[in-house]
């Protein structure tokens, strides 16, 4: 591109091609200063937004972490008060058409008195002895579970038998020793804990197994405990009530002694 030179009235020659560069320099300077100012404002605006965004993100994040921890705590299993043996199954000898027995040992492992209660999905064909009790800390009991075994269908083998019956053991913390009352679990439903859900397992009586031998031992121990509870307490001598008052046994002895003295005195007078 060619540019023509022009002379002014005073005879000086002006190069027209220099004027655009001069204007461009001033324009570039002004535009660059304006652009820098714009960048400065944009950066301060972005920093301000980042601070706001961080504050907005950190708030819900903290709240979310606390809510997650509370949910995690709620999902943790409650601490059990009872130790069960067997822990998750009830073993029954497989004898179709008969009422069979199983046994489970229940021990209170907590530091307070605990009431327990049995429940079953088949109350018409199953029952427990005892159905519930109150255990002191460290105390244990062997409960016996009775079940009627239905005859097999389609000539199923004992190992193929599957029972849908389940048992549930619940516990409740109580204040000190007391008599067992089933209504306790209805009155304090919020404090009731499910210790375990037990499923039924049948054992072949013609095939020895450790589970079958253990069941026989537990049943023998349960029968021995039941007989021991039926026996009257041993006589430990006179029992004093209050200060100096004795029970009827000593009172009857004194009355017999006085009556004998009266008879002997009357005989001597005659």
Coordinates of C-alpha atoms in Angstrom, one line a residue:
X1 CA 0.0 0.0 0.0
X2 CA 1.5 3.4 -1.0
X3 CA 1.0 6.6 0.8
X4 CA 1.4 10.1 -0.7
X5 CA 3.3 12.8 1.0
X6 CA 1.6 16.2 1.4
X7 CA 3.2 19.6 1.9
X8 CA 1.7 21.9 4.4
X9 CA 1.5 25.7 4.0
X10 CA 4.8 26.2 5.7
X11 CA 6.6 23.8 3.4
X12 CA 7.0 20.8 5.7
X13 CA 6.4 17.3 4.5
X14 CA 4.1 15.1 6.5
X15 CA 4.2 11.4 6.3
X16 CA 0.7 10.2 6.4
X17 CA 1.8 6.7 7.2
X18 CA 3.1 7.8 10.6
X19 CA -0.2 9.2 11.9
X20 CA -2.0 5.9 12.2
X21 CA 0.9 4.4 14.2
X22 CA 0.9 7.4 16.5
X23 CA -2.8 7.1 17.0
X24 CA -2.5 3.3 17.4
X25 CA 0.1 3.7 20.1
X26 CA -2.1 6.1 22.1
X27 CA -5.1 3.9 21.5
X28 CA -3.1 0.8 22.5
X29 CA -1.8 2.5 25.7
X30 CA -5.3 3.6 26.7
X31 CA -6.8 0.3 25.8
X32 CA -4.1 -1.7 27.7
X33 CA -4.5 0.4 30.8
X34 CA -8.3 -0.1 30.6
X35 CA -7.9 -3.8 30.1
X36 CA -5.6 -4.0 33.1
X37 CA -8.1 -2.1 35.2
X38 CA -10.8 -4.5 34.0
X39 CA -8.6 -7.5 34.8
X40 CA -8.0 -6.1 38.3
X41 CA -11.7 -5.7 38.9
X42 CA -12.5 -9.1 37.5
X43 CA -9.9 -10.7 39.7
X44 CA -11.2 -9.0 42.9
X45 CA -14.7 -10.0 41.9
X46 CA -13.7 -13.7 41.4
X47 CA -11.8 -13.7 44.7
X48 CA -14.9 -12.4 46.4
X49 CA -17.1 -15.0 44.7
X50 CA -14.6 -17.8 45.7
X51 CA -14.8 -16.7 49.3
X52 CA -18.6 -16.8 49.2
X53 CA -18.6 -20.1 47.4
X54 CA -16.2 -21.6 49.9
X55 CA -18.3 -20.4 52.8
X56 CA -21.4 -21.8 51.2
X57 CA -19.8 -25.1 50.5
X58 CA -18.1 -25.6 53.8
X59 CA -21.3 -25.0 55.7
X60 CA -23.4 -27.8 54.1
X61 CA -20.3 -30.0 54.1
X62 CA -19.9 -29.7 57.8
X63 CA -23.6 -30.2 58.3
X64 CA -23.5 -33.2 56.0
X65 CA -20.6 -34.8 57.8
X66 CA -22.4 -34.5 61.1
X67 CA -25.6 -36.0 59.6
X68 CA -23.6 -38.8 58.1
X69 CA -22.0 -39.6 61.4
X70 CA -25.3 -39.7 63.2
X71 CA -26.7 -42.0 60.5
X72 CA -23.7 -44.2 60.9
X73 CA -24.2 -44.4 64.7
X74 CA -27.8 -45.3 64.2
X75 CA -26.8 -48.2 61.9
X76 CA -24.4 -49.7 64.4
X77 CA -25.8 -52.7 66.2
X78 CA -26.9 -52.2 69.8
X79 CA -24.8 -53.7 72.5
X80 CA -26.2 -57.0 73.5
X81 CA -27.2 -57.8 77.1
X82 CA -27.4 -61.6 76.7
X83 CA -25.1 -64.3 75.5
X84 CA -26.8 -67.2 73.8
X85 CA -25.6 -70.7 73.3
X86 CA -26.2 -71.7 70.5
X87 CA -25.8 -68.2 69.2
X88 CA -28.1 -68.2 66.1
X89 CA -29.8 -71.6 65.7
X90 CA -32.1 -73.9 67.6
X91 CA -31.3 -77.6 67.0
X92 CA -34.1 -80.1 67.1
X93 CA -34.0 -83.9 66.6
X94 CA -35.8 -84.9 63.5
X95 CA -38.6 -87.2 64.5
X96 CA -41.7 -86.7 62.3
X97 CA -45.1 -86.7 63.9
X98 CA -43.6 -86.2 67.4
X99 CA -43.0 -83.3 69.8
X100 CA -39.3 -82.7 70.1
X101 CA -37.2 -80.5 72.3
X102 CA -34.4 -78.1 71.9
X103 CA -32.3 -76.1 74.5
X104 CA -30.6 -72.8 74.6
X105 CA -28.5 -71.3 77.4
X106 CA -29.1 -67.6 78.1
X107 CA -26.6 -65.6 80.2
X108 CA -26.9 -62.0 81.4
X109 CA -23.5 -60.4 80.5
X110 CA -24.6 -56.9 81.5
X111 CA -24.1 -55.1 84.8
X112 CA -27.8 -54.8 85.5
X113 CA -30.8 -57.0 85.8
X114 CA -32.3 -58.0 82.5
X115 CA -35.6 -59.5 81.5
X116 CA -35.8 -61.7 78.4
X117 CA -38.8 -62.9 76.4
X118 CA -39.3 -65.5 73.7
X119 CA -41.4 -65.0 70.6
X120 CA -42.1 -67.4 67.7
X121 CA -43.7 -67.3 64.3
X122 CA -45.6 -70.6 65.1
X123 CA -47.2 -70.2 68.6
X124 CA -49.6 -73.1 67.9
X125 CA -46.9 -75.7 67.4
X126 CA -44.1 -74.3 69.5
X127 CA -43.8 -73.1 73.1
X128 CA -40.9 -72.3 75.5
X129 CA -40.3 -73.1 79.2
X130 CA -39.8 -70.7 80.7
X131 CA -41.3 -68.2 78.2
X132 CA -39.3 -65.4 79.9
X133 CA -37.4 -64.6 83.1
X134 CA -35.4 -61.9 84.9
X135 CA -31.7 -62.6 85.2
X136 CA -29.3 -61.0 87.6
X137 CA -25.9 -59.8 86.3
X138 CA -23.9 -63.0 85.5
X139 CA -26.8 -65.3 86.0
X140 CA -27.7 -67.9 83.4
X141 CA -30.6 -70.2 82.6
X142 CA -31.2 -73.1 80.1
X143 CA -34.6 -72.7 78.4
X144 CA -36.3 -75.6 76.7
X145 CA -38.1 -75.1 73.4
X146 CA -40.9 -77.6 72.4
X147 CA -41.8 -78.1 68.8
X148 CA -44.1 -80.5 66.9
X149 CA -42.4 -81.9 63.8
X150 CA -44.7 -82.2 60.8
X151 CA -44.5 -85.4 58.8
X152 CA -42.4 -85.0 55.6
X153 CA -43.9 -84.4 52.2
X154 CA -42.8 -86.2 49.1
X155 CA -40.6 -88.6 51.1
X156 CA -38.1 -85.8 51.9
X157 CA -35.0 -86.8 53.8
X158 CA -34.2 -85.3 57.2
X159 CA -31.3 -83.3 55.7
X160 CA -33.7 -81.8 53.2
X161 CA -36.2 -80.6 55.7
X162 CA -36.4 -76.9 56.0
X163 CA -38.5 -75.1 58.6
X164 CA -39.8 -71.6 58.2
X165 CA -40.4 -71.3 61.9
X166 CA -38.2 -68.7 63.6
X167 CA -37.7 -67.6 67.2
X168 CA -36.9 -64.2 68.5
X169 CA -35.3 -63.4 71.9
X170 CA -35.8 -59.9 73.2
X171 CA -34.3 -58.2 76.3
X172 CA -35.2 -55.4 78.6
X173 CA -33.2 -53.7 81.3
X174 CA -35.0 -53.6 84.6
X175 CA -34.4 -52.0 87.9
X176 CA -33.3 -54.7 90.3
X177 CA -34.7 -58.1 91.0
X178 CA -38.4 -58.6 90.3
X179 CA -40.9 -61.2 89.1
X180 CA -41.1 -61.7 85.4
X181 CA -44.2 -60.1 83.8
X182 CA -44.7 -60.2 80.1
X183 CA -46.5 -56.9 80.2
X184 CA -43.1 -55.2 81.0
X185 CA -42.2 -55.5 77.3
X186 CA -45.5 -53.8 76.3
X187 CA -45.1 -50.9 78.7
X188 CA -41.5 -50.1 77.7
X189 CA -41.4 -50.8 74.0
X190 CA -38.8 -48.1 73.4
X191 CA -36.3 -49.9 75.7
X192 CA -36.8 -53.4 74.2
X193 CA -33.8 -54.7 72.2
X194 CA -33.9 -57.7 69.9
X195 CA -31.0 -59.9 70.9
X196 CA -31.2 -62.5 68.2
X197 CA -33.5 -64.2 65.7
X198 CA -33.0 -68.0 65.8
X199 CA -33.7 -70.3 62.9
X200 CA -34.6 -74.0 63.3
X201 CA -32.1 -76.7 62.2
X202 CA -33.1 -80.4 62.3
X203 CA -30.6 -83.1 63.3
X204 CA -30.6 -86.7 62.2
X205 CA -31.0 -88.8 65.4
X206 CA -29.4 -91.8 63.6
X207 CA -26.3 -90.0 62.8
X208 CA -24.1 -88.9 65.7
X209 CA -22.8 -85.3 65.6
X210 CA -21.3 -82.7 68.0
X211 CA -24.5 -80.6 67.8
X212 CA -26.7 -83.6 68.8
X213 CA -24.4 -84.5 71.7
X214 CA -24.4 -80.9 72.9
X215 CA -28.2 -80.8 72.7
X216 CA -28.5 -83.9 74.9
X217 CA -26.1 -82.4 77.5
X218 CA -28.1 -79.1 77.6
X219 CA -31.4 -80.9 78.0
X220 CA -30.0 -82.9 80.9
X221 CA -28.7 -79.7 82.6
X222 CA -32.1 -78.0 82.0
X223 CA -33.9 -81.0 83.6
X224 CA -31.6 -80.9 86.6
X225 CA -32.1 -77.2 87.1
X226 CA -35.9 -77.6 86.9
X227 CA -35.8 -80.4 89.5
X228 CA -33.6 -78.2 91.8
X229 CA -36.1 -75.4 91.6
X230 CA -39.0 -77.7 92.6
X231 CA -37.3 -78.8 95.8
X232 CA -38.2 -76.9 98.9
X233 CA -35.4 -74.8 100.4
X234 CA -33.3 -76.5 103.1
X235 CA -34.2 -75.7 106.8
X236 CA -31.6 -73.3 108.0
X237 CA -33.0 -73.1 111.6
X238 CA -35.3 -70.6 113.1
X239 CA -35.8 -67.4 111.1
X240 CA -36.1 -64.3 113.2
X241 CA -38.4 -61.6 112.1
X242 CA -37.8 -58.1 113.5
X243 CA -36.3 -58.1 117.0
X244 CA -36.7 -61.3 119.1
X245 CA -39.8 -62.6 117.2
X246 CA -39.6 -66.2 115.9
X247 CA -41.6 -68.1 113.4
X248 CA -44.5 -70.5 114.2
X249 CA -42.2 -73.5 114.7
X250 CA -40.7 -72.3 117.9
X251 CA -44.1 -71.0 119.0
X252 CA -45.7 -74.4 118.6
X253 CA -42.9 -76.0 120.6
X254 CA -43.5 -73.6 123.5
X255 CA -47.2 -74.3 123.4
X256 CA -46.6 -78.0 123.5
X257 CA -44.2 -77.6 126.4
X258 CA -46.7 -75.6 128.4
X259 CA -49.5 -78.0 127.7
X260 CA -47.3 -80.9 128.8
X261 CA -46.5 -79.0 132.0
X262 CA -50.2 -78.4 132.7
X263 CA -51.0 -82.1 132.3
X264 CA -48.1 -83.2 134.6
X265 CA -49.2 -80.6 137.2
X266 CA -52.8 -81.9 137.2
X267 CA -51.6 -85.5 137.6
X268 CA -49.4 -84.6 140.5
X269 CA -52.3 -82.8 142.3
X270 CA -54.6 -85.8 141.8

